[in-house]
Amino acid sequence: MMEAQSGHPFAFRNYRHFWTARLFSMLAQNCVSVILGWQAYEIARRTMSLEGAAAQLGIIGLIQFLPIATLSLHAGLVADRHDRRFIVGACLAIQACVSVALAVLTASGQITLGSIFAIAAVQGGARAYYLPAMNALGPNCVPKAVLPRAVAFSTLSGRFGAILGPVLGGALFTVAPALPYQAAVAMLLTSLLLVLTIRNIDRPPVVARPNPLREIAAGLQYVRQSRVLLGAISLDMVAVLVGGATALLPVFAREVLNVDADGLGVLRAAPALGAIATGLWCARHPIDRNVGPKMLASVGVFGLATICFGLATTMPLALISLFAIGASDMVSVVVRQSIIQIRTPDEMRGRVGAMSALFISTSNELGEAESGFAAALFGPVIAVVGGGIGAVIIAIAWGKLFPALARADRLTEPA
């Protein structure tokens, strides 16, 4: 049972542990991600052209996406059939082992593009099971009445990790190249212990059915029939797929803005800072009216801010643009996550969350691949500006393709 009666999610012990565990895991993941991309780009840059080095960033994104694409639907079924705490714990343990390997290879000077690619594949497999289980675990820790506020706070923990992780990784890397990975091990183990201390979660008993394919199909059918849910998930996926610029930040940092690893960390943190500012506002003033139009508008702003970043030649303008990218994206994330958590019954949250994770990974990892390859073909500036224009067009098109989303007023299903 819950340990407090207050409506605020942080009044509950389980949710405090969940939120802190999510924060530490996101800190670790972003700390590793920024340095892994920096090392891959620096290794490739010594032996390849600028275009070839940029393409390696795209390959990393593709390698991380493939395990998620192939395993996510099964991961969602596992999250619905088994204890979500232990699934999350196992994934965190795997990621900790990956960070140990990166620390050893970096300290010994034996890290190569091949080892980076292999480790990225293992990370992708662990994240495939981590994401649906972790996202489905949160609603089990709070009453449904405070779920919209809890979703906003949960999203904030990820954004805090996204802003502090890259800065921490860049600062530690300048002290010792292996230090970011060593810090990630400590944070992942802390997150693991916190998840395992969550007790007596509010979740109905799970009844395992003999036909797993039918259960997976039921989750797919549920998303397909909900035009608002399908529109929200696919809108975020396609917009970030074509308009994402974060994969090219190492290229912009080195070639356009002339900054080092510390500067890259600041650039990576700017979108998260914008997201945190917006997330704090959303947590205090939940988005509960005109949710569809606000989501479509936020994607349009995301595209315009991406165009501004692609044209930026100074750090201040680049940081302002990245801040706006993060702020607008946060509105879309909060609306999407709230719709998923509130409109989906608990016994299907793992499968629906897995589909959302698959769409998110398609936009993030596959988007990184698209950005890297586009930069190799057309140059980083054209790739980013073109992606921003594409995001604006998609926001307009989705309003026509999914009129139910464009008309959606409340997070809950209409009466």
Short mmCIF file of C-alpha atoms in Angstrom, two decimals:
data_model
loop_
_atom_site.label_atom_id
_atom_site.label_comp_id
_atom_site.label_asym_id
_atom_site.label_seq_id
_atom_site.Cartn_x
_atom_site.Cartn_y
_atom_site.Cartn_z
CA MET A 1 0.00 0.00 0.00
CA MET A 2 1.02 3.60 -0.42
CA GLU A 3 2.76 5.13 2.55
CA ALA A 4 1.13 8.57 2.42
CA GLN A 5 -2.19 10.04 1.53
CA SER A 6 -1.08 13.34 0.00
CA GLY A 7 -1.93 13.91 -3.65
CA HIS A 8 1.61 15.01 -4.52
CA PRO A 9 3.56 12.14 -6.13
CA PHE A 10 6.71 12.81 -4.08
CA ALA A 11 4.70 12.10 -0.90
CA PHE A 12 4.83 8.42 -1.80
CA ARG A 13 7.93 6.46 -0.86
CA ASN A 14 7.71 4.14 -3.86
CA TYR A 15 7.44 7.00 -6.30
CA ARG A 16 10.37 8.83 -4.70
CA HIS A 17 12.49 5.70 -5.20
CA PHE A 18 11.21 5.28 -8.75
CA TRP A 19 11.88 8.93 -9.63
CA THR A 20 15.40 8.87 -8.15
CA ALA A 21 16.21 5.58 -9.85
CA ARG A 22 15.08 6.98 -13.19
CA LEU A 23 17.17 10.10 -12.62
CA PHE A 24 20.37 8.14 -11.91
CA SER A 25 19.83 5.79 -14.84
CA MET A 26 19.26 8.69 -17.24
CA LEU A 27 22.31 10.49 -15.86
CA ALA A 28 24.41 7.41 -16.55
CA GLN A 29 22.96 6.75 -20.01
CA ASN A 30 23.50 10.33 -21.18
CA CYS A 31 26.95 10.51 -19.63
CA VAL A 32 27.96 7.41 -21.60
CA SER A 33 26.16 8.47 -24.78
CA VAL A 34 27.86 11.84 -25.19
CA ILE A 35 31.37 10.44 -24.63
CA LEU A 36 30.75 7.38 -26.80
CA GLY A 37 29.76 9.64 -29.70
CA TRP A 38 32.72 11.94 -29.08
CA GLN A 39 35.20 9.04 -29.01
CA ALA A 40 33.73 7.49 -32.16
CA TYR A 41 33.93 10.78 -34.02
CA GLU A 42 37.51 11.48 -32.87
CA ILE A 43 38.68 7.96 -33.82
CA ALA A 44 37.03 8.20 -37.24
CA ARG A 45 38.30 11.73 -37.82
CA ARG A 46 41.93 10.56 -37.55
CA THR A 47 41.52 8.11 -40.42
CA MET A 48 38.57 9.39 -42.49
CA SER A 49 37.23 12.49 -44.14
CA LEU A 50 34.77 14.78 -42.37
CA GLU A 51 31.92 13.13 -44.25
CA GLY A 52 33.11 9.64 -43.31
CA ALA A 53 33.47 10.59 -39.64
CA ALA A 54 29.94 12.03 -39.58
CA ALA A 55 28.62 8.81 -41.11
CA GLN A 56 30.05 6.81 -38.18
CA LEU A 57 27.68 8.68 -35.85
CA GLY A 58 24.85 7.52 -38.06
CA ILE A 59 26.10 3.92 -37.88
CA ILE A 60 26.08 4.04 -34.06
CA GLY A 61 22.46 5.18 -34.10
CA LEU A 62 21.52 2.42 -36.54
CA ILE A 63 23.27 -0.27 -34.46
CA GLN A 64 21.46 0.86 -31.32
CA PHE A 65 18.13 0.91 -33.12
CA LEU A 66 18.19 -2.59 -34.60
CA PRO A 67 17.95 -4.51 -31.27
CA ILE A 68 15.15 -2.23 -30.13
CA ALA A 69 13.29 -2.71 -33.41
CA THR A 70 13.49 -6.49 -33.17
CA LEU A 71 12.96 -6.96 -29.42
CA SER A 72 10.56 -4.21 -28.31
CA LEU A 73 7.28 -6.05 -28.88
CA HIS A 74 8.52 -9.08 -26.94
CA ALA A 75 9.85 -6.74 -24.25
CA GLY A 76 6.40 -5.23 -23.82
CA LEU A 77 4.86 -8.67 -23.35
CA VAL A 78 7.54 -9.53 -20.78
CA ALA A 79 6.76 -6.29 -18.91
CA ASP A 80 3.07 -7.26 -18.74
CA ARG A 81 3.71 -10.85 -17.66
CA HIS A 82 6.51 -10.46 -15.11
CA ASP A 83 7.64 -8.23 -12.26
CA ARG A 84 8.64 -4.95 -13.85
CA ARG A 85 11.07 -4.14 -11.04
CA PHE A 86 13.24 -7.16 -11.78
CA ILE A 87 13.19 -6.53 -15.53
CA VAL A 88 14.42 -2.97 -14.96
CA GLY A 89 17.04 -4.23 -12.50
CA ALA A 90 18.41 -6.78 -14.96
CA CYS A 91 18.68 -4.15 -17.71
CA LEU A 92 20.50 -1.74 -15.39
CA ALA A 93 22.94 -4.50 -14.44
CA ILE A 94 23.70 -5.16 -18.11
CA GLN A 95 24.29 -1.47 -18.75
CA ALA A 96 26.62 -1.32 -15.75
CA CYS A 97 28.66 -4.20 -17.22
CA VAL A 98 28.81 -2.32 -20.54
CA SER A 99 30.14 0.78 -18.77
CA VAL A 100 32.80 -1.34 -17.03
CA ALA A 101 33.94 -2.63 -20.43
CA LEU A 102 34.09 0.91 -21.84
CA ALA A 103 36.10 2.12 -18.85
CA VAL A 104 38.63 -0.71 -19.23
CA LEU A 105 39.01 -0.26 -22.99
CA THR A 106 39.37 3.51 -22.69
CA ALA A 107 41.88 3.36 -19.82
CA SER A 108 44.00 0.84 -21.70
CA GLY A 109 43.85 2.80 -24.95
CA GLN A 110 42.35 -0.18 -26.78
CA ILE A 111 38.96 1.29 -27.66
CA THR A 112 38.18 1.10 -31.38
CA LEU A 113 35.25 1.78 -33.67
CA GLY A 114 34.56 -1.96 -33.73
CA SER A 115 34.34 -2.19 -29.94
CA ILE A 116 32.13 0.92 -29.83
CA PHE A 117 29.75 -0.61 -32.37
CA ALA A 118 29.58 -3.92 -30.46
CA ILE A 119 28.90 -2.17 -27.15
CA ALA A 120 26.25 0.04 -28.78
CA ALA A 121 24.42 -3.12 -29.90
CA VAL A 122 24.41 -4.52 -26.35
CA GLN A 123 23.14 -1.19 -25.03
CA GLY A 124 20.35 -1.23 -27.58
CA GLY A 125 19.26 -4.71 -26.47
CA ALA A 126 19.19 -3.71 -22.80
CA ARG A 127 17.24 -0.53 -23.55
CA ALA A 128 14.67 -2.53 -25.54
CA TYR A 129 13.57 -4.24 -22.31
CA TYR A 130 14.31 -1.33 -19.97
CA LEU A 131 12.06 1.28 -21.58
CA PRO A 132 8.63 -0.45 -21.54
CA ALA A 133 9.20 -1.95 -18.08
CA MET A 134 10.38 1.34 -16.54
CA ASN A 135 7.62 3.41 -18.13
CA ALA A 136 4.94 0.92 -17.05
CA LEU A 137 6.33 0.73 -13.51
CA GLY A 138 5.73 4.41 -12.72
CA PRO A 139 1.90 4.34 -12.78
CA ASN A 140 1.97 1.38 -10.36
CA CYS A 141 3.51 3.66 -7.73
CA VAL A 142 0.83 6.37 -7.55
CA PRO A 143 -2.97 6.62 -7.46
CA LYS A 144 -4.62 7.28 -10.82
CA ALA A 145 -5.88 10.66 -9.60
CA VAL A 146 -2.36 12.13 -9.52
CA LEU A 147 -1.07 10.28 -12.59
CA PRO A 148 -0.91 13.32 -14.93
CA ARG A 149 1.24 15.20 -12.43
CA ALA A 150 3.33 12.08 -11.82
CA VAL A 151 3.94 11.69 -15.56
CA ALA A 152 5.25 15.26 -15.74
CA PHE A 153 7.59 14.67 -12.78
CA SER A 154 8.74 11.36 -14.26
CA THR A 155 9.54 13.04 -17.57
CA LEU A 156 11.45 15.70 -15.64
CA SER A 157 13.73 13.08 -14.12
CA GLY A 158 14.72 12.03 -17.61
CA ARG A 159 15.36 15.61 -18.60
CA PHE A 160 17.45 16.28 -15.52
CA GLY A 161 19.54 13.30 -16.54
CA ALA A 162 19.75 14.64 -20.08
CA ILE A 163 21.02 18.05 -18.96
CA LEU A 164 23.44 16.94 -16.25
CA GLY A 165 24.65 13.73 -17.89
CA PRO A 166 26.36 15.32 -20.92
CA VAL A 167 27.87 18.11 -18.82
CA LEU A 168 29.12 15.59 -16.28
CA GLY A 169 30.47 13.34 -19.02
CA GLY A 170 32.33 16.16 -20.78
CA ALA A 171 33.82 17.48 -17.52
CA LEU A 172 34.93 14.04 -16.33
CA PHE A 173 36.39 13.20 -19.74
CA THR A 174 38.72 16.20 -19.55
CA VAL A 175 40.02 14.89 -16.19
CA ALA A 176 40.45 11.27 -17.31
CA PRO A 177 38.92 9.64 -20.42
CA ALA A 178 37.71 6.56 -18.51
CA LEU A 179 36.17 8.54 -15.65
CA PRO A 180 32.73 9.11 -17.26
CA TYR A 181 32.25 5.38 -17.63
CA GLN A 182 33.36 4.71 -14.07
CA ALA A 183 30.86 7.26 -12.80
CA ALA A 184 28.15 5.64 -14.94
CA VAL A 185 28.77 2.30 -13.24
CA ALA A 186 28.21 3.83 -9.81
CA MET A 187 25.03 5.61 -10.92
CA LEU A 188 23.57 2.52 -12.61
CA LEU A 189 24.17 0.38 -9.53
CA THR A 190 22.54 3.07 -7.35
CA SER A 191 19.52 3.06 -9.67
CA LEU A 192 19.37 -0.74 -9.50
CA LEU A 193 19.27 -0.73 -5.69
CA LEU A 194 16.54 1.92 -5.62
CA VAL A 195 14.33 -0.01 -8.04
CA LEU A 196 14.64 -3.17 -5.97
CA THR A 197 13.50 -1.28 -2.84
CA ILE A 198 10.09 -0.48 -4.38
CA ARG A 199 7.57 -2.53 -2.39
CA ASN A 200 3.86 -3.42 -2.51
CA ILE A 201 3.18 -1.69 -5.80
CA ASP A 202 -0.44 -1.05 -6.70
CA ARG A 203 -0.87 -3.47 -9.60
CA PRO A 204 -3.58 -6.05 -10.34
CA PRO A 205 -2.49 -9.69 -10.61
CA VAL A 206 -1.09 -10.72 -13.98
CA VAL A 207 -2.65 -13.75 -15.65
CA ALA A 208 -0.30 -15.35 -18.17
CA ARG A 209 -2.03 -16.51 -21.34
CA PRO A 210 -0.78 -19.40 -23.46
CA ASN A 211 -0.59 -17.53 -26.78
CA PRO A 212 2.03 -14.75 -26.63
CA LEU A 213 1.56 -13.77 -30.28
CA ARG A 214 -2.12 -13.14 -29.66
CA GLU A 215 -1.27 -10.96 -26.67
CA ILE A 216 1.22 -8.94 -28.72
CA ALA A 217 -1.40 -8.59 -31.47
CA ALA A 218 -3.91 -7.33 -28.90
CA GLY A 219 -1.54 -4.53 -27.92
CA LEU A 220 -1.02 -3.58 -31.56
CA GLN A 221 -4.76 -3.61 -32.15
CA TYR A 222 -5.38 -1.39 -29.15
CA VAL A 223 -3.00 1.27 -30.44
CA ARG A 224 -4.34 1.02 -33.99
CA GLN A 225 -7.93 1.54 -32.88
CA SER A 226 -7.12 4.62 -30.80
CA ARG A 227 -6.58 7.33 -33.38
CA VAL A 228 -5.51 9.85 -30.75
CA LEU A 229 -2.94 7.46 -29.30
CA LEU A 230 -1.64 6.36 -32.70
CA GLY A 231 -1.48 9.93 -33.94
CA ALA A 232 0.40 11.16 -30.86
CA ILE A 233 2.98 8.37 -30.95
CA SER A 234 3.58 8.53 -34.71
CA LEU A 235 3.72 12.34 -34.78
CA ASP A 236 6.55 12.44 -32.26
CA MET A 237 8.37 9.64 -34.09
CA VAL A 238 8.25 11.15 -37.57
CA ALA A 239 8.98 14.72 -36.44
CA VAL A 240 12.10 13.77 -34.48
CA LEU A 241 13.13 11.27 -37.17
CA VAL A 242 13.44 13.98 -39.79
CA GLY A 243 14.13 16.98 -37.54
CA GLY A 244 16.48 15.63 -34.88
CA ALA A 245 19.81 17.45 -34.70
CA THR A 246 21.47 16.01 -31.58
CA ALA A 247 23.39 13.31 -33.44
CA LEU A 248 25.27 16.02 -35.34
CA LEU A 249 26.25 18.04 -32.27
CA PRO A 250 29.83 16.65 -32.30
CA VAL A 251 30.16 17.85 -35.90
CA PHE A 252 28.71 21.31 -35.14
CA ALA A 253 30.83 21.59 -32.00
CA ARG A 254 34.07 20.82 -33.81
CA GLU A 255 33.55 22.18 -37.32
CA VAL A 256 31.01 25.03 -37.02
CA LEU A 257 31.26 26.41 -33.48
CA ASN A 258 34.92 25.47 -32.82
CA VAL A 259 34.47 24.14 -29.26
CA ASP A 260 35.86 21.05 -27.52
CA ALA A 261 34.31 18.27 -25.40
CA ASP A 262 33.26 20.75 -22.69
CA GLY A 263 31.44 22.83 -25.27
CA LEU A 264 29.80 19.71 -26.67
CA GLY A 265 28.50 18.89 -23.21
CA VAL A 266 26.97 22.36 -22.92
CA LEU A 267 25.35 22.02 -26.35
CA ARG A 268 23.90 18.63 -25.39
CA ALA A 269 22.56 20.12 -22.16
CA ALA A 270 20.78 23.10 -23.75
CA PRO A 271 17.75 21.16 -25.09
CA ALA A 272 17.35 19.43 -21.73
CA LEU A 273 17.45 22.77 -19.94
CA GLY A 274 14.59 24.02 -22.12
CA ALA A 275 12.72 20.79 -21.46
CA ILE A 276 13.18 21.10 -17.69
CA ALA A 277 11.87 24.67 -17.65
CA THR A 278 8.79 23.56 -19.58
CA GLY A 279 8.44 20.38 -17.53
CA LEU A 280 8.40 22.29 -14.26
CA TRP A 281 5.64 24.48 -15.62
CA CYS A 282 3.69 21.42 -16.81
CA ALA A 283 4.08 19.73 -13.43
CA ARG A 284 2.64 22.77 -11.67
CA HIS A 285 0.07 23.52 -14.38
CA PRO A 286 -0.79 20.16 -16.03
CA ILE A 287 -1.81 20.25 -19.68
CA ASP A 288 -5.42 19.04 -19.48
CA ARG A 289 -7.26 21.08 -22.14
CA ASN A 290 -6.72 21.33 -25.91
CA VAL A 291 -4.05 18.66 -25.63
CA GLY A 292 -4.11 17.73 -29.33
CA PRO A 293 -3.74 21.24 -30.78
CA LYS A 294 -1.01 22.05 -28.25
CA MET A 295 0.94 18.94 -29.24
CA LEU A 296 0.70 19.79 -32.96
CA ALA A 297 1.76 23.39 -32.30
CA SER A 298 4.74 22.27 -30.20
CA VAL A 299 6.01 20.10 -33.07
CA GLY A 300 5.79 23.07 -35.41
CA VAL A 301 7.84 25.18 -32.99
CA PHE A 302 10.31 22.28 -32.71
CA GLY A 303 10.85 22.41 -36.47
CA LEU A 304 11.33 26.19 -36.54
CA ALA A 305 13.85 26.04 -33.69
CA THR A 306 15.73 23.28 -35.53
CA ILE A 307 16.02 25.51 -38.59
CA CYS A 308 17.45 28.30 -36.42
CA PHE A 309 20.02 25.94 -34.93
CA GLY A 310 21.13 24.74 -38.36
CA LEU A 311 21.76 28.34 -39.41
CA ALA A 312 23.53 29.34 -36.15
CA THR A 313 27.22 30.21 -36.35
CA THR A 314 27.74 31.38 -32.76
CA MET A 315 27.36 29.59 -29.42
CA PRO A 316 24.71 31.98 -28.00
CA LEU A 317 22.38 31.56 -30.98
CA ALA A 318 22.98 27.80 -31.06
CA LEU A 319 22.19 27.49 -27.34
CA ILE A 320 19.01 29.57 -27.62
CA SER A 321 17.83 27.44 -30.53
CA LEU A 322 18.60 24.20 -28.72
CA PHE A 323 16.79 25.51 -25.63
CA ALA A 324 13.70 26.15 -27.77
CA ILE A 325 14.01 22.67 -29.31
CA GLY A 326 13.96 21.09 -25.85
CA ALA A 327 11.13 23.27 -24.56
CA SER A 328 8.82 22.54 -27.49
CA ASP A 329 9.67 18.84 -27.50
CA MET A 330 8.80 18.61 -23.80
CA VAL A 331 5.22 19.65 -24.47
CA SER A 332 4.89 16.87 -27.02
CA VAL A 333 6.49 14.34 -24.66
CA VAL A 334 4.26 15.20 -21.69
CA VAL A 335 1.09 15.00 -23.77
CA ARG A 336 2.11 11.71 -25.40
CA GLN A 337 3.19 10.04 -22.16
CA SER A 338 0.08 11.23 -20.33
CA ILE A 339 -2.20 9.85 -23.03
CA ILE A 340 -0.38 6.50 -22.97
CA GLN A 341 -0.44 6.14 -19.19
CA ILE A 342 -4.00 7.40 -18.63
CA ARG A 343 -5.82 5.84 -21.58
CA THR A 344 -4.13 2.42 -21.39
CA PRO A 345 -5.26 -0.26 -18.89
CA ASP A 346 -2.47 -1.48 -16.62
CA GLU A 347 -2.48 -5.02 -17.98
CA MET A 348 -1.53 -3.62 -21.41
CA ARG A 349 0.83 -0.80 -20.40
CA GLY A 350 3.92 -2.89 -21.10
CA ARG A 351 2.89 -3.70 -24.67
CA VAL A 352 1.61 -0.22 -25.46
CA GLY A 353 4.70 1.25 -23.80
CA ALA A 354 6.85 -1.05 -25.92
CA MET A 355 5.23 0.30 -29.07
CA SER A 356 5.86 3.83 -27.83
CA ALA A 357 9.48 2.90 -27.02
CA LEU A 358 9.85 1.43 -30.50
CA PHE A 359 8.53 4.62 -32.06
CA ILE A 360 10.77 6.74 -29.82
CA SER A 361 13.81 4.66 -30.69
CA THR A 362 12.93 4.90 -34.36
CA SER A 363 12.94 8.68 -34.01
CA ASN A 364 16.08 8.80 -31.85
CA GLU A 365 18.45 6.01 -32.93
CA LEU A 366 17.24 5.73 -36.53
CA GLY A 367 16.99 9.52 -36.62
CA GLU A 368 20.66 9.68 -35.61
CA ALA A 369 21.48 7.37 -38.49
CA GLU A 370 19.45 9.52 -40.89
CA SER A 371 21.14 12.69 -39.63
CA GLY A 372 24.61 11.22 -39.93
CA PHE A 373 24.06 9.94 -43.45
CA ALA A 374 22.35 13.17 -44.55
CA ALA A 375 25.27 15.19 -43.16
CA ALA A 376 27.70 12.98 -45.06
CA LEU A 377 25.77 13.56 -48.31
CA PHE A 378 24.73 17.21 -48.04
CA GLY A 379 26.73 18.66 -45.14
CA PRO A 380 25.57 19.20 -41.55
CA VAL A 381 23.91 22.60 -42.08
CA ILE A 382 21.69 21.50 -44.98
CA ALA A 383 20.85 18.26 -43.14
CA VAL A 384 19.64 20.09 -40.01
CA VAL A 385 17.80 22.91 -41.80
CA GLY A 386 16.09 20.44 -44.14
CA GLY A 387 15.04 18.34 -41.15
CA GLY A 388 13.52 21.37 -39.43
CA ILE A 389 11.50 22.20 -42.53
CA GLY A 390 10.33 18.59 -42.65
CA ALA A 391 9.16 18.73 -39.01
CA VAL A 392 7.01 21.82 -39.71
CA ILE A 393 5.42 20.11 -42.72
CA ILE A 394 4.73 16.98 -40.66
CA ALA A 395 2.99 18.95 -37.90
CA ILE A 396 0.61 20.39 -40.51
CA ALA A 397 0.08 17.04 -42.24
CA TRP A 398 -0.68 15.14 -39.01
CA GLY A 399 -3.45 17.59 -38.19
CA LYS A 400 -5.11 16.47 -41.44
CA LEU A 401 -4.28 12.74 -41.19
CA PHE A 402 -5.42 12.43 -37.56
CA PRO A 403 -8.36 14.80 -37.05
CA ALA A 404 -9.18 13.03 -33.76
CA LEU A 405 -5.80 14.20 -32.43
CA ALA A 406 -6.31 17.72 -33.77
CA ARG A 407 -9.65 17.85 -31.93
CA ALA A 408 -8.51 16.11 -28.72
CA ASP A 409 -9.39 18.25 -25.74
CA ARG A 410 -8.82 16.03 -22.67
CA LEU A 411 -6.20 13.43 -21.75
CA THR A 412 -8.92 10.97 -20.82
CA GLU A 413 -11.22 9.23 -23.29
CA PRO A 414 -14.32 11.29 -24.17
CA ALA A 415 -17.50 10.22 -22.43
#
